[in-house]
Structures are given as structure tokens and as C-alpha cells.
mmCIF file of C-alpha atoms in Angstrom:
data_model
loop_
_atom_site.group_PDB
_atom_site.id
_atom_site.type_symbol
_atom_site.label_atom_id
_atom_site.label_comp_id
_atom_site.label_asym_id
_atom_site.label_seq_id
_atom_site.Cartn_x
_atom_site.Cartn_y
_atom_site.Cartn_z
ATOM 1 C CA MET U 1 -36.159 -26.179 -41.360
ATOM 2 C CA GLY U 2 -32.971 -26.704 -38.917
ATOM 3 C CA GLU U 3 -29.574 -28.005 -40.636
ATOM 4 C CA VAL U 4 -29.544 -31.044 -41.483
ATOM 5 C CA LEU U 5 -25.811 -32.342 -40.648
ATOM 6 C CA ALA U 6 -24.253 -34.800 -43.380
ATOM 7 C CA ALA U 7 -23.739 -38.294 -43.124
ATOM 8 C CA THR U 8 -20.755 -39.816 -41.656
ATOM 9 C CA PRO U 9 -19.871 -42.830 -42.172
ATOM 10 C CA THR U 10 -21.705 -44.567 -38.683
ATOM 11 C CA LEU U 11 -24.121 -42.040 -38.623
ATOM 12 C CA PRO U 12 -27.301 -41.308 -40.605
ATOM 13 C CA ARG U 13 -27.982 -37.633 -41.401
ATOM 14 C CA LEU U 14 -28.943 -36.424 -38.290
ATOM 15 C CA ILE U 15 -31.335 -33.102 -37.475
ATOM 16 C CA PRO U 16 -31.189 -30.610 -34.754
ATOM 17 C CA TYR U 17 -34.012 -30.546 -32.215
ATOM 18 C CA ALA U 18 -34.969 -28.464 -29.221
ATOM 19 C CA ALA U 19 -36.360 -29.772 -26.268
ATOM 20 C CA ALA U 20 -38.122 -28.152 -23.543
ATOM 21 C CA GLY U 21 -41.184 -28.684 -21.019
ATOM 22 C CA ASP U 22 -42.164 -32.058 -20.953
ATOM 23 C CA LEU U 23 -39.811 -32.981 -23.711
ATOM 24 C CA ALA U 24 -36.560 -32.335 -21.817
ATOM 25 C CA TYR U 25 -35.817 -34.697 -19.554
ATOM 26 C CA GLY U 26 -37.639 -36.200 -17.365
ATOM 27 C CA GLY U 27 -40.253 -34.631 -18.455
ATOM 28 C CA LYS U 28 -44.064 -37.178 -19.549
ATOM 29 C CA LEU U 29 -42.968 -36.705 -23.232
ATOM 30 C CA HIS U 30 -39.182 -37.606 -22.770
ATOM 31 C CA GLY U 31 -39.238 -40.765 -24.253
ATOM 32 C CA LEU U 32 -40.085 -39.944 -27.790
ATOM 33 C CA LEU U 33 -36.640 -38.946 -28.084
ATOM 34 C CA ALA U 34 -35.669 -42.431 -27.009
ATOM 35 C CA GLY U 35 -31.970 -43.531 -28.593
ATOM 36 C CA SER U 36 -31.333 -39.611 -29.637
ATOM 37 C CA LEU U 37 -28.090 -37.931 -28.811
ATOM 38 C CA TYR U 38 -27.778 -35.079 -26.210
ATOM 39 C CA ALA U 39 -26.024 -32.487 -27.768
ATOM 40 C CA GLY U 40 -26.294 -30.082 -24.582
ATOM 41 C CA THR U 41 -28.320 -27.353 -23.436
ATOM 42 C CA LEU U 42 -28.438 -24.085 -24.724
ATOM 43 C CA GLU U 43 -30.227 -20.595 -24.519
ATOM 44 C CA ALA U 44 -33.597 -20.371 -26.397
ATOM 45 C CA PRO U 45 -34.323 -16.538 -27.085
ATOM 46 C CA GLY U 46 -38.337 -15.991 -27.452
ATOM 47 C CA THR U 47 -39.330 -19.214 -26.079
ATOM 48 C CA CYS U 48 -40.850 -20.339 -22.675
ATOM 49 C CA VAL U 49 -42.709 -23.059 -21.118
ATOM 50 C CA SER U 50 -46.189 -23.174 -21.306
ATOM 51 C CA LEU U 51 -49.328 -25.729 -20.143
ATOM 52 C CA CYS U 52 -51.554 -27.026 -22.691
ATOM 53 C CA THR U 53 -54.249 -29.388 -20.776
ATOM 54 C CA GLU U 54 -51.626 -32.055 -19.079
ATOM 55 C CA TYR U 55 -48.402 -31.300 -20.811
ATOM 56 C CA ARG U 56 -45.650 -28.554 -20.514
ATOM 57 C CA LEU U 57 -44.496 -27.477 -23.946
ATOM 58 C CA PRO U 58 -42.404 -24.394 -25.499
ATOM 59 C CA ALA U 59 -44.207 -21.424 -26.920
ATOM 60 C CA ARG U 60 -43.174 -17.967 -28.164
ATOM 61 C CA CYS U 61 -42.810 -15.020 -25.630
ATOM 62 C CA ARG U 62 -41.078 -12.595 -24.586
ATOM 63 C CA GLY U 63 -38.986 -14.047 -21.873
ATOM 64 C CA ALA U 64 -35.777 -16.289 -23.181
ATOM 65 C CA GLY U 65 -35.996 -20.293 -21.597
ATOM 66 C CA ARG U 66 -33.895 -22.684 -22.105
ATOM 67 C CA ALA U 67 -33.648 -26.051 -24.323
ATOM 68 C CA GLU U 68 -32.150 -29.143 -24.470
ATOM 69 C CA LEU U 69 -30.525 -29.653 -27.967
ATOM 70 C CA TYR U 70 -30.639 -33.272 -29.693
ATOM 71 C CA TYR U 71 -29.512 -34.991 -33.360
ATOM 72 C CA VAL U 72 -32.549 -36.708 -34.398
ATOM 73 C CA GLU U 73 -33.112 -39.192 -37.566
ATOM 74 C CA PRO U 74 -35.704 -37.417 -40.162
ATOM 75 C CA GLN U 75 -37.877 -40.350 -39.249
ATOM 76 C CA LEU U 76 -38.531 -39.298 -35.467
ATOM 77 C CA LEU U 77 -40.066 -35.990 -36.823
ATOM 78 C CA HIS U 78 -42.651 -38.023 -38.873
ATOM 79 C CA VAL U 79 -43.143 -39.429 -35.198
ATOM 80 C CA LEU U 80 -43.221 -36.330 -33.650
ATOM 81 C CA ASP U 81 -45.004 -34.452 -35.743
ATOM 82 C CA GLN U 82 -48.486 -37.130 -35.541
ATOM 83 C CA ARG U 83 -48.562 -37.105 -31.375
ATOM 84 C CA LEU U 84 -47.463 -33.585 -31.103
ATOM 85 C CA GLY U 85 -50.001 -32.532 -33.634
ATOM 86 C CA GLY U 86 -52.445 -33.452 -31.454
ATOM 87 C CA LEU U 87 -51.792 -31.432 -28.595
ATOM 88 C CA GLY U 88 -52.088 -28.017 -30.486
ATOM 89 C CA ALA U 89 -48.285 -27.998 -31.472
ATOM 90 C CA GLU U 90 -46.512 -26.925 -34.506
ATOM 91 C CA ARG U 91 -42.933 -27.456 -36.118
ATOM 92 C CA ARG U 92 -40.828 -24.331 -36.167
ATOM 93 C CA THR U 93 -36.677 -23.072 -36.500
ATOM 94 C CA ILE U 94 -36.447 -21.858 -33.746
ATOM 95 C CA ILE U 95 -32.722 -20.044 -32.790
ATOM 96 C CA LEU U 96 -30.737 -21.195 -29.928
ATOM 97 C CA ARG U 97 -27.437 -19.574 -28.496
ATOM 98 C CA HIS U 98 -24.436 -20.668 -26.827
ATOM 99 C CA GLY U 99 -22.470 -17.957 -26.313
ATOM 100 C CA GLU U 100 -21.160 -16.482 -29.049
ATOM 101 C CA LEU U 101 -23.047 -19.315 -31.159
ATOM 102 C CA VAL U 102 -26.021 -19.483 -32.929
ATOM 103 C CA ILE U 103 -28.067 -22.840 -33.662
ATOM 104 C CA HIS U 104 -31.142 -23.190 -35.651
ATOM 105 C CA ALA U 105 -32.779 -26.310 -34.443
ATOM 106 C CA GLU U 106 -36.218 -27.625 -34.937
ATOM 107 C CA ALA U 107 -38.784 -27.351 -32.062
ATOM 108 C CA TYR U 108 -42.326 -28.162 -31.648
ATOM 109 C CA LEU U 109 -44.280 -24.413 -30.521
ATOM 110 C CA ALA U 110 -47.878 -24.507 -28.475
ATOM 111 C CA THR U 111 -49.959 -21.759 -29.526
ATOM 112 C CA GLY U 112 -52.729 -20.555 -26.778
ATOM 113 C CA CYS U 113 -51.845 -21.986 -23.622
ATOM 114 C CA ARG U 114 -50.917 -20.693 -20.609
ATOM 115 C CA ILE U 115 -47.251 -19.629 -20.191
ATOM 116 C CA VAL U 116 -45.937 -21.172 -16.768
ATOM 117 C CA ASN U 117 -42.573 -21.199 -14.618
ATOM 118 C CA ASN U 118 -40.301 -23.225 -15.811
ATOM 119 C CA ASN U 119 -38.473 -25.792 -13.008
ATOM 120 C CA ASP U 120 -34.880 -24.079 -12.654
ATOM 121 C CA ASN U 121 -33.527 -25.452 -9.427
ATOM 122 C CA TRP U 122 -32.513 -28.238 -11.525
ATOM 123 C CA VAL U 123 -30.247 -28.531 -15.026
ATOM 124 C CA ARG U 124 -28.770 -30.725 -17.458
ATOM 125 C CA LEU U 125 -25.626 -29.997 -19.314
ATOM 126 C CA LEU U 126 -22.862 -31.082 -20.993
ATOM 127 C CA LEU U 127 -19.950 -30.532 -18.377
ATOM 128 C CA ALA U 128 -16.312 -30.888 -19.509
ATOM 129 C CA LEU U 129 -14.651 -31.987 -16.154
ATOM 130 C CA PRO U 130 -11.174 -30.242 -15.247
ATOM 131 C CA PRO U 131 -8.686 -33.631 -14.702
ATOM 132 C CA GLN U 132 -8.407 -32.891 -10.492
ATOM 133 C CA ALA U 133 -11.903 -31.904 -10.059
ATOM 134 C CA PRO U 134 -14.558 -34.377 -9.208
ATOM 135 C CA PRO U 135 -17.666 -33.793 -10.781
ATOM 136 C CA PRO U 136 -20.268 -32.393 -9.015
ATOM 137 C CA ALA U 137 -22.958 -34.694 -8.944
ATOM 138 C CA THR U 138 -22.830 -38.470 -10.623
ATOM 139 C CA PRO U 139 -22.419 -38.070 -14.723
ATOM 140 C CA MET U 140 -25.020 -40.309 -16.233
ATOM 141 C CA ALA U 141 -22.840 -40.476 -19.149
ATOM 142 C CA VAL U 142 -19.089 -39.874 -19.422
ATOM 143 C CA TYR U 143 -17.996 -38.586 -23.366
ATOM 144 C CA THR U 144 -14.427 -37.674 -24.607
ATOM 145 C CA ALA U 145 -14.575 -34.741 -26.861
ATOM 146 C CA VAL U 146 -12.026 -31.947 -28.388
ATOM 147 C CA ILE U 147 -12.439 -27.931 -27.121
ATOM 148 C CA GLU U 148 -10.708 -25.337 -28.720
ATOM 149 C CA ALA U 149 -8.793 -22.213 -27.280
ATOM 150 C CA LEU U 150 -9.143 -24.336 -23.823
ATOM 151 C CA GLU U 151 -6.627 -26.145 -21.013
ATOM 152 C CA PRO U 152 -6.400 -27.493 -17.976
ATOM 153 C CA CYS U 153 -4.900 -24.783 -15.746
ATOM 154 C CA GLN U 154 -1.780 -25.604 -14.240
ATOM 155 C CA ASP U 155 -3.645 -26.624 -10.456
ATOM 156 C CA GLN U 156 -5.878 -29.429 -13.301
ATOM 157 C CA GLN U 157 -8.777 -27.719 -11.353
ATOM 158 C CA ALA U 158 -10.305 -25.788 -14.013
ATOM 159 C CA PHE U 159 -9.775 -24.737 -17.772
ATOM 160 C CA CYS U 160 -7.322 -22.011 -19.012
ATOM 161 C CA LYS U 161 -7.989 -19.997 -21.992
ATOM 162 C CA ASN U 162 -5.249 -20.353 -24.621
ATOM 163 C CA PRO U 163 -6.011 -19.694 -28.160
ATOM 164 C CA ALA U 164 -2.823 -22.362 -29.110
ATOM 165 C CA ALA U 165 -4.405 -25.350 -27.395
ATOM 166 C CA SER U 166 -6.682 -27.862 -28.546
ATOM 167 C CA THR U 167 -7.467 -29.987 -25.493
ATOM 168 C CA GLU U 168 -9.280 -33.562 -25.380
ATOM 169 C CA ALA U 169 -11.501 -33.811 -22.145
ATOM 170 C CA ALA U 170 -13.740 -35.779 -20.239
ATOM 171 C CA ILE U 171 -17.576 -34.524 -20.896
ATOM 172 C CA ALA U 172 -19.900 -35.363 -18.405
ATOM 173 C CA ASP U 173 -24.099 -35.475 -19.442
ATOM 174 C CA ILE U 174 -24.482 -34.518 -15.740
ATOM 175 C CA LEU U 175 -28.416 -33.580 -13.639
ATOM 176 C CA VAL U 176 -27.279 -30.892 -11.319
ATOM 177 C CA SER U 177 -29.434 -28.710 -8.648
ATOM 178 C CA THR U 178 -28.173 -24.991 -9.370
ATOM 179 C CA SER U 179 -26.872 -24.369 -5.985
ATOM 180 C CA MET U 180 -24.840 -27.631 -5.716
ATOM 181 C CA LEU U 181 -23.464 -27.006 -9.224
ATOM 182 C CA ASN U 182 -22.181 -22.479 -7.897
ATOM 183 C CA SER U 183 -20.959 -24.224 -4.474
ATOM 184 C CA TRP U 184 -18.825 -26.295 -6.903
ATOM 185 C CA LEU U 185 -17.852 -23.779 -9.351
ATOM 186 C CA GLU U 186 -17.079 -21.314 -6.162
ATOM 187 C CA SER U 187 -14.723 -24.361 -4.848
ATOM 188 C CA LEU U 188 -12.625 -23.889 -7.880
ATOM 189 C CA ASN U 189 -12.606 -19.955 -8.888
ATOM 190 C CA ALA U 190 -14.383 -20.655 -11.698
ATOM 191 C CA GLN U 191 -17.275 -19.972 -13.696
ATOM 192 C CA LEU U 192 -18.988 -21.622 -16.526
ATOM 193 C CA LEU U 193 -18.030 -21.009 -20.276
ATOM 194 C CA PRO U 194 -20.339 -22.356 -22.789
ATOM 195 C CA ALA U 195 -18.194 -23.560 -25.497
ATOM 196 C CA PRO U 196 -18.356 -26.312 -28.665
ATOM 197 C CA ALA U 197 -16.484 -29.236 -28.915
ATOM 198 C CA ARG U 198 -16.023 -32.329 -31.312
ATOM 199 C CA LEU U 199 -17.348 -35.413 -30.206
ATOM 200 C CA SER U 200 -14.699 -38.276 -30.924
ATOM 201 C CA PRO U 201 -15.263 -40.013 -32.666
ATOM 202 C CA ASN U 202 -17.832 -39.030 -34.896
ATOM 203 C CA ASN U 203 -17.484 -35.423 -35.210
ATOM 204 C CA LEU U 204 -20.188 -34.231 -34.218
ATOM 205 C CA THR U 205 -20.273 -30.650 -32.492
ATOM 206 C CA ILE U 206 -21.635 -30.545 -28.844
ATOM 207 C CA TYR U 207 -22.554 -27.599 -26.674
ATOM 208 C CA THR U 208 -20.735 -28.054 -23.675
ATOM 209 C CA HIS U 209 -20.080 -26.011 -20.351
ATOM 210 C CA VAL U 210 -16.426 -25.338 -19.134
ATOM 211 C CA PRO U 211 -15.324 -24.582 -15.763
ATOM 212 C CA THR U 212 -12.980 -21.853 -16.505
ATOM 213 C CA ARG U 213 -10.606 -20.094 -13.477
ATOM 214 C CA ARG U 214 -12.063 -17.367 -12.308
ATOM 215 C CA LYS U 215 -9.654 -13.306 -12.827
ATOM 216 C CA GLU U 216 -8.116 -13.214 -9.346
ATOM 217 C CA GLN U 217 -9.385 -10.135 -7.443
#
């Protein structure tokens, strides 16, 4: 089982859950996660997307895919057990990576299905917004979170490392094409750094991508 987060005055006990394929945003089964908190997109070593009948579901493989992380209520897992068990998927605990961090999460993995290429032309992520840089696409939502050891650079168009910094930043939940995201980063002379953040006001950890200034050549 994945780690169960302690209850807070405003939130029930929540369980990290990894979604990929048709369980991720825009997929045929994503509606099963309605009302759950999206916590970022992370690397999912050892998993790929497979095609089972009409649905794309996560499966074990030698590759390295990615998954959207959600915080779900325990009773939702029982609903997913019933819905996905009929499709030949079983609940397992998997490892996700976000930079140097390792996160354990629940996931439903299919067996005996055909591995397919996932659509890597678009990505959903939690993007930290520099104060003076417009986002590369219209956000679906914007949150406030605290990021440690990073602060806006002097030009306010990217973030720079500072071990003593603790920065309250706007975090955009954004769906963007990879080409548009790369062009945006190039214009800012920045690269994405995976970084955890503490979501205000409920103090949950979310997994953001922060545009950090590239070193001058």
C-alpha cells in the first residue's frame, strides 16, 4: 500500500494514486478520479502504457513512463477496484520519481496487454510561474505553494537556487504541448527542475516543475 497521509482539520486521510493512459487527464477513464487533488506529473520507472480491449492502462515494462499523481480518498480505491478489476488490472504499489525524490503510490497495472506508445506531444504538469513571465498556455487552475531553496532571479523571469530561500509561488496546473513548453523555456533561458512544494493552506506536498535559469555559457 502507498503511504497514507495524516488527516488535517480540512482534509480526510488521503492516499497517493498514480494514473496513466486512459486514467490520466483527457483519458476515457479519467472521470473516475473526479474530485481528487492533482499533485503533479512524475516519472514512473518500469511502467508503460498498454492497450487492453478499448482502454489504455499502465503495465509493467522495462521502459520509463510518467504518471499523474493524485491524492484520493480511501473509499475511491474500492470504486476503482470494482471498475478496473473487470478490465484485468490489479492494484499494486509502485515507485515514482521526482528529481531525487522517491514516492510510493497505488496504481492499477494491467497484465497480458499490448504495450503501446504513449502520446508524448502533450504534458500536464504543475508549473511554478516566475513573477514576470506569462505561462506558456492558459492554466486550468492556479494555486499558491511554498518552494524551498529557490527564489525569483533578478529579472523575475526564472527561478534561481538559494539554499536559504523559502518562496511563496504561483503554481499553474497546465496542459501544454512539449514544443510550446520547450520554446517558452528557451525564451527564458531556463530549464525545468523537479521540486516539491507545500500547498497552501492544507500543507500537502505537491510535485512541481520549476523553470530555473540555465548557467551562462
